[in-house]
Coordinates of C-alpha atoms in Angstrom, one line a residue:
X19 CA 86.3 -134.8 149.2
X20 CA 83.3 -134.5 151.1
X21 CA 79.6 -133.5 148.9
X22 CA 77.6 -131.6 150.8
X23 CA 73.8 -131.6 150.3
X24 CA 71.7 -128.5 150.4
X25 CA 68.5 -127.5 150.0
X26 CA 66.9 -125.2 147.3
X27 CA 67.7 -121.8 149.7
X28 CA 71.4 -123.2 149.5
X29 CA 71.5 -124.0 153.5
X30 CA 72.7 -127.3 154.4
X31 CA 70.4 -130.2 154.8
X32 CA 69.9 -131.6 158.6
X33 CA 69.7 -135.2 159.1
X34 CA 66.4 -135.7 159.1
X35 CA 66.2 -134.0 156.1
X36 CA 68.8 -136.2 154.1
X37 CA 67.4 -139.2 155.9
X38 CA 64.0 -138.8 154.5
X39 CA 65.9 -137.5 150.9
X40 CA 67.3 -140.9 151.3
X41 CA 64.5 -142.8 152.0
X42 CA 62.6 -141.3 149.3
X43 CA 65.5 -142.6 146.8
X44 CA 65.3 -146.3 148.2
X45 CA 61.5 -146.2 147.8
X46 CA 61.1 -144.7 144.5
X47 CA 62.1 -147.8 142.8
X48 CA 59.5 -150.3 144.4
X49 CA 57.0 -147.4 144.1
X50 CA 57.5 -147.5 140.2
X51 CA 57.3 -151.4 140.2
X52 CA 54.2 -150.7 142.2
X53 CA 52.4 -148.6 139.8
X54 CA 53.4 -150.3 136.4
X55 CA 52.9 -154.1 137.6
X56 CA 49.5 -153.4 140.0
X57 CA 48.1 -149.9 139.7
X58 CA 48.4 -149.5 135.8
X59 CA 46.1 -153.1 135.1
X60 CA 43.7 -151.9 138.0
X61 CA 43.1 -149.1 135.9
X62 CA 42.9 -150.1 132.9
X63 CA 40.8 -153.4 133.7
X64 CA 38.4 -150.6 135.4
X65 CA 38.6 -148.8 132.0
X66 CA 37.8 -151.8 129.9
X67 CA 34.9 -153.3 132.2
X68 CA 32.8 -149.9 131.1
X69 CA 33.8 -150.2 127.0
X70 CA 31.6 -152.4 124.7
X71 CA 34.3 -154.3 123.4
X72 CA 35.1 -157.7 121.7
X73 CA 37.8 -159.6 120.6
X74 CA 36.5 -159.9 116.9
X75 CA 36.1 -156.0 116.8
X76 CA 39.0 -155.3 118.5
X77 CA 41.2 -154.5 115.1
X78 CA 38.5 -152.4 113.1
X79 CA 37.4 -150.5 116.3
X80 CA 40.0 -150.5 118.9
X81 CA 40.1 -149.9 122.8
X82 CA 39.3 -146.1 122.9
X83 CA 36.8 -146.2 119.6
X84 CA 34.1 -148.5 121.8
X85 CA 31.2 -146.8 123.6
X86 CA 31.2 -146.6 126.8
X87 CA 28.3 -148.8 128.7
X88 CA 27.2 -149.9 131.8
X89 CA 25.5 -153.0 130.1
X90 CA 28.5 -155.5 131.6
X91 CA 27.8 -155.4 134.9
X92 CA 24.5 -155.4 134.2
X93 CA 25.0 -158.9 132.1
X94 CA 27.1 -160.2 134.6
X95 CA 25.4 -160.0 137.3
X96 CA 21.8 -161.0 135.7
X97 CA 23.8 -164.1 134.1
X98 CA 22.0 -167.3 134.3
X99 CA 25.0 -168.9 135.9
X100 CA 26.3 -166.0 138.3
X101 CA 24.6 -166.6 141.4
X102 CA 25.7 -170.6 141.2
X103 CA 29.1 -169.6 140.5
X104 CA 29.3 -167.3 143.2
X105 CA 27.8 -169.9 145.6
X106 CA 30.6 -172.1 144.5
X107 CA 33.7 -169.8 144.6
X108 CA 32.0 -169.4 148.6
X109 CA 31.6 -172.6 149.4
X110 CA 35.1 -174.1 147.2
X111 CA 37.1 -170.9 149.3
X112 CA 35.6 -171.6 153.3
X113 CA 35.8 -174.9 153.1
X114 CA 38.6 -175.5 151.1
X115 CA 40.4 -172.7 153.6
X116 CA 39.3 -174.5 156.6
X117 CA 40.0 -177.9 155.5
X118 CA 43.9 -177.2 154.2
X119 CA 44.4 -175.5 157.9
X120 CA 42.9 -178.4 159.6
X121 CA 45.2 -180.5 157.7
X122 CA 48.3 -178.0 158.6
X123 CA 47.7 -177.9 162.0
X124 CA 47.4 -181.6 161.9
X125 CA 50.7 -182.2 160.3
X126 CA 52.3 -180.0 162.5
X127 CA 50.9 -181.3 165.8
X128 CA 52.7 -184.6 164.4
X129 CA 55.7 -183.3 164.1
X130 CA 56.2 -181.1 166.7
X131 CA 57.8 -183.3 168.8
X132 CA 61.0 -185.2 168.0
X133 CA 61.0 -188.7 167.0
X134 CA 63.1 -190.3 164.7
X135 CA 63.0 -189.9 161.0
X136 CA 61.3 -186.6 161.8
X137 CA 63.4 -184.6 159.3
X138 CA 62.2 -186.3 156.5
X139 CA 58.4 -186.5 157.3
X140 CA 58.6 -182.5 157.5
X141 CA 60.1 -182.6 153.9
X142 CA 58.0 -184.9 153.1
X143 CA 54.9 -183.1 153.9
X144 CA 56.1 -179.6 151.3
X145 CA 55.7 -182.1 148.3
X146 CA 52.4 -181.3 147.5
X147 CA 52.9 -177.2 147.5
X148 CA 56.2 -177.5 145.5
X149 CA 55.4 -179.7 143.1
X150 CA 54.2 -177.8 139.6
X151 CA 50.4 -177.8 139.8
X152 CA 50.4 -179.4 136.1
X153 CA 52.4 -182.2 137.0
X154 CA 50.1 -183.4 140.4
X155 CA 46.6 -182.1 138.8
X156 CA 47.6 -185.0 135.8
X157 CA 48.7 -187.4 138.9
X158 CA 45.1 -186.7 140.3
X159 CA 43.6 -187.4 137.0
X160 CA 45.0 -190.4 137.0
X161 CA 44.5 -192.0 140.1
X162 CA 40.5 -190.8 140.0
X163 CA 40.4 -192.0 136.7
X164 CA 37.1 -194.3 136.4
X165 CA 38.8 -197.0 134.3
X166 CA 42.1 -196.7 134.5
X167 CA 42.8 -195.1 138.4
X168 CA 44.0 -196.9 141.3
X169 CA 41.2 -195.0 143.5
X170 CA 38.5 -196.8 142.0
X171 CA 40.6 -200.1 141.6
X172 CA 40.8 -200.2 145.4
X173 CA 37.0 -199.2 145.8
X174 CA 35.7 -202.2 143.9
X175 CA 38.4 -204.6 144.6
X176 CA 38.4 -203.7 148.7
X177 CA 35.6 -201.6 149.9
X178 CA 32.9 -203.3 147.1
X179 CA 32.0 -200.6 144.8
X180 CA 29.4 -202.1 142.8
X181 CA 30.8 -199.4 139.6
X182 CA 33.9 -196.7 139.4
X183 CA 33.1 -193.1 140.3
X184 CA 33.6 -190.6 138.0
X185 CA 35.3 -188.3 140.5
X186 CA 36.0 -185.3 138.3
X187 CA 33.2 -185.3 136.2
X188 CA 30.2 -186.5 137.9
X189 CA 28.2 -183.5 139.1
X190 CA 26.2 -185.1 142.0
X191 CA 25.1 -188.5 143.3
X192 CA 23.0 -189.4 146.0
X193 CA 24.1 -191.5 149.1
X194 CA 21.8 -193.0 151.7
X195 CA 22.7 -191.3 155.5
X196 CA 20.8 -192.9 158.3
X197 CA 18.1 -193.8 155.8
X198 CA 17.9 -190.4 154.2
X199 CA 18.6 -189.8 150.4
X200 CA 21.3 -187.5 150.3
X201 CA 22.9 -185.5 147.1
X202 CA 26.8 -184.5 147.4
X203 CA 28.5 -183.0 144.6
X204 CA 31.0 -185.4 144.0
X205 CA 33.0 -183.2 141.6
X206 CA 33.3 -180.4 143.8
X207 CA 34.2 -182.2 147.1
X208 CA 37.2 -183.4 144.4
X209 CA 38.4 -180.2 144.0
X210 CA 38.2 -179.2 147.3
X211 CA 40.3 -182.1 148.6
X212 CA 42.7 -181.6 146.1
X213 CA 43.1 -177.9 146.9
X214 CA 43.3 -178.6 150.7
X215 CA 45.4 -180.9 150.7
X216 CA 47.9 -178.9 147.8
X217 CA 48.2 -176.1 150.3
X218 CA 48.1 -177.5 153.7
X219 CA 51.6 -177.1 153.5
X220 CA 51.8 -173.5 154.0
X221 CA 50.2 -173.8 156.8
X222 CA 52.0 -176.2 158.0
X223 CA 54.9 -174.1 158.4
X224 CA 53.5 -171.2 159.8
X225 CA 52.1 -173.3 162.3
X226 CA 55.0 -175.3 163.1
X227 CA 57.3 -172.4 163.5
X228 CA 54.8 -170.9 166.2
X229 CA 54.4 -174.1 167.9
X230 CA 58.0 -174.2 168.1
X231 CA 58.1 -171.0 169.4
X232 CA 55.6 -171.7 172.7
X233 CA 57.6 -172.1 175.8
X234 CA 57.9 -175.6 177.2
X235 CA 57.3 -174.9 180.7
X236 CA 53.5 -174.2 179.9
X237 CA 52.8 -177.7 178.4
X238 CA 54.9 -179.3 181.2
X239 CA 53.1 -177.3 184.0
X240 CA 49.5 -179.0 182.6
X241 CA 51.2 -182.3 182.6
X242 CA 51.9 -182.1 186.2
X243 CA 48.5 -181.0 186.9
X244 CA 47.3 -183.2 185.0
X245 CA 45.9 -181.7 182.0
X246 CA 44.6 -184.3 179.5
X247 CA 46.1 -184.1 175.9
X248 CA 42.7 -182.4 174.5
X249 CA 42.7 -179.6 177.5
X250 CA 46.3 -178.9 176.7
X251 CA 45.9 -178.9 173.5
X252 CA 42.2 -175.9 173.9
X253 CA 44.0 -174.4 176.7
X254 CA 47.6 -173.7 176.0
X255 CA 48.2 -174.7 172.8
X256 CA 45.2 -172.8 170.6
X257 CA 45.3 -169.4 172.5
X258 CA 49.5 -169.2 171.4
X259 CA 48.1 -170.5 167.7
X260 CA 45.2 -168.3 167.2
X261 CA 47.3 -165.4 165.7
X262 CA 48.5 -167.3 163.3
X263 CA 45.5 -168.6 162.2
X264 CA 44.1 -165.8 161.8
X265 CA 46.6 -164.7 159.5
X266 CA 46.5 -168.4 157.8
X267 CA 42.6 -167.6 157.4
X268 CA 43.0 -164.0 155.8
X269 CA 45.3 -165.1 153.2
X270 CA 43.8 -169.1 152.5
X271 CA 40.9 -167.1 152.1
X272 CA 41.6 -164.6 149.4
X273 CA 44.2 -166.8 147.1
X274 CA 41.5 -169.4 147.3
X275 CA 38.5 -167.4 146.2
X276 CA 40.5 -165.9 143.4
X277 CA 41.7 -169.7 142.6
X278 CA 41.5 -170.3 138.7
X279 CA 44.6 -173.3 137.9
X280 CA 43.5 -175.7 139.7
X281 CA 39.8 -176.2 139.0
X282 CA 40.7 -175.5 135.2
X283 CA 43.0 -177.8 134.9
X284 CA 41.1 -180.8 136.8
X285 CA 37.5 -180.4 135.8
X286 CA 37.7 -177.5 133.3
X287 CA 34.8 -175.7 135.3
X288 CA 32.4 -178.6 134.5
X289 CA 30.1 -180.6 136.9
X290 CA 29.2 -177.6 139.0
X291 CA 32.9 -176.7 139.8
X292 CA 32.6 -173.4 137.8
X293 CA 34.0 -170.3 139.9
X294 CA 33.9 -167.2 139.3
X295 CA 37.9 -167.1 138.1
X296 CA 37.0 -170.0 135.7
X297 CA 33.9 -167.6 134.3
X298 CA 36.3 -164.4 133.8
X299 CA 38.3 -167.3 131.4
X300 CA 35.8 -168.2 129.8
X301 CA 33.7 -164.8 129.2
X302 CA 37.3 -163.5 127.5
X303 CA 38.7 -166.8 125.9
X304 CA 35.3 -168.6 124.8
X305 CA 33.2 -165.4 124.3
X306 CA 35.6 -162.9 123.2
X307 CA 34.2 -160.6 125.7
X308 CA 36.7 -158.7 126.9
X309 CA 34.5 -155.6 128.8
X310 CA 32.2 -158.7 130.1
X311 CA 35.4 -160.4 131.5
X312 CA 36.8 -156.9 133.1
X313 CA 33.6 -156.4 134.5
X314 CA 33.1 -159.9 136.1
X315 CA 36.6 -159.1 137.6
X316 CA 35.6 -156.1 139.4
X317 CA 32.4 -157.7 140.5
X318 CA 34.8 -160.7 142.0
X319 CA 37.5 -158.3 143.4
X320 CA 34.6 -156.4 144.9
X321 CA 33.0 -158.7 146.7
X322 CA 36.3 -159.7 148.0
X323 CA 37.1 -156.5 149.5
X324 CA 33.4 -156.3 151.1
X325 CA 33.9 -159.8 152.8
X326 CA 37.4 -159.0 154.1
X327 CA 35.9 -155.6 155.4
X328 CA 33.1 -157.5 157.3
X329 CA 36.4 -160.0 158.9
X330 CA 38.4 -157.0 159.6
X331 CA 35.4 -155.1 161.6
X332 CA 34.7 -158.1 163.3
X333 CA 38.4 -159.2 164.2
X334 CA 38.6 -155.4 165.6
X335 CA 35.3 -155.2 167.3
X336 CA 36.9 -158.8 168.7
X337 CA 40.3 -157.4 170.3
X338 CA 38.6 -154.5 171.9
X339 CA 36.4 -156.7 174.3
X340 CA 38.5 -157.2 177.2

């Protein structure tokens, strides 16, 4: 027996009316997921940043019993240590970004072509971004260890260190360039590497499924006209890559900047690796400032959005010039 839907005036639905009944009921169920799992902690973080609350007061006074205030924000952004945190989380998420697609588009260039063992070099090179960030941030600890790590073992033993680097918790030293006294901040170039080369991987394979995608009569055409590997590479290769690293860019770019595990669990924040993430941590868990920590949040997630705007208006102004 056939059911026959109807609507409300009791004539029968036509098909574009049950289609979009239907694909209201499909939807419905990631719309729910939607609101509970994203839109319900936007909101309440948003409610939270403008409440004068604190852990310790949190049981006599409770959520909706603080006063409302505008003083967070204000004490975030007039924090001693905001503006060097922010220049961190910038500098840690472009060239961190930049660095793990280099290294992607690297790796994938090498294996592009077939040779033998190739099948195990790719799975080689997905170690890093599956293995459980504890488990390789402890390896890294390790190796950069000043007494007891092989990196510093092989610095004085081969390349003549004249004592171990503190990799993770030195803040700066200076190096001599061309006779100039140069500072580099030793921890955070650490992190940096260690984030770069962690997710290189991803886009590894983004990159390597395009490349494998490019027709092969292109790159043979500039052989027999004698391209050289470099103007292949500028003149055939990039322009069928550049999508894709666009997209690599977009996405690098925001997980990095919101990037709290890694940093924590190498250098804890310390010698000048603090990011903004690692400062949200530490308002709520070492302060017990929740409305401080919901604020800082908003202040991050802001200036997210307002750099992505300023890509995505450029990106657009960029596809409209002929």
């Amino acid at each position: 027996m056939r059911m026959r839907l109807t609507a409300r005036g009791g004539r029968p639905l036509t098909l574009a009316e049950q289609e979009n009944r239907a694909g209201l009921i499909f939807i419905t169920p990631t719309v729910v997921i939607v609101l509970i799992a994203v839109v319900v902690p936007i909101l309440w973080t948003i409610f939270i940043a403008f409440r004068e609350l604190r852990l310790r007061d949190l049981r006599a006074v409770g959520i909706f019993g603080s006063t409302f205030t505008l003083d967070n924000f204000v004490n975030v952004i007039t924090s001693r240590g905001f503006l060097d945190a922010m220049t961190t989380t910038v500098i840690y998420s472009v060239v961190g970004t930049l660095l793990a697609i280099g290294l992607g588009l690297a790796a994938a260039l090498i294996v592009w072509r077939p040779f033998r063992g190739r099948t195990i070099v790719r799975a080689s090179m997905l170690l890093p971004y599956v293995t459980p960030v504890v488990a390789v941030t402890f390896i890294w600890s390790v190796m950069l260890d000043p007494n007891l790590g092989i990196v510093n073992a092989l610095g004085k033993d081969v390349l003549g260190w004249e004592k171990p680097i503190p990799f993770l918790s030195q803040r700066a030293a200076d190096i001599s360039i061309l006779g100039f006294q140069v500072e580099v901040p030793v921890a955070l170039i650490t992190v940096i590497v260690f984030q770069a080369w962690r997710y290189f991987p991803f886009a590894f394979l983004f990159l390597l499924a395009r490349l494998q995608a490019v027709p092969a009569d292109l790159d043979e055409a500039a052989r027999v006209d004698g391209a050289t590997p470099i103007q292949r590479f500028r003149y055939i290769l990039l322009p069928q890559l550049a999508g894709v690293i666009g997209l690599l860019v977009v996405l690098r770019f925001i997980w990095t900047f919101n990037e709290f595990d890694d940093i924590y669990l190498l250098t804890g924040g310390g010698a000048g690796t603090e990011v903004v993430s690692v400062g949200i941590y530490n308002q709520l868990i070492g302060r017990g400032d929740i409305g401080s920590a919901a604020a800082l949040s908003l202040v991050l997630a802001a200036l997210l959005c307002i750099l992505l705007l300023i890509y995505f208006r450029r990106q657009s102004r960029g596809e409209a010039v002929p």
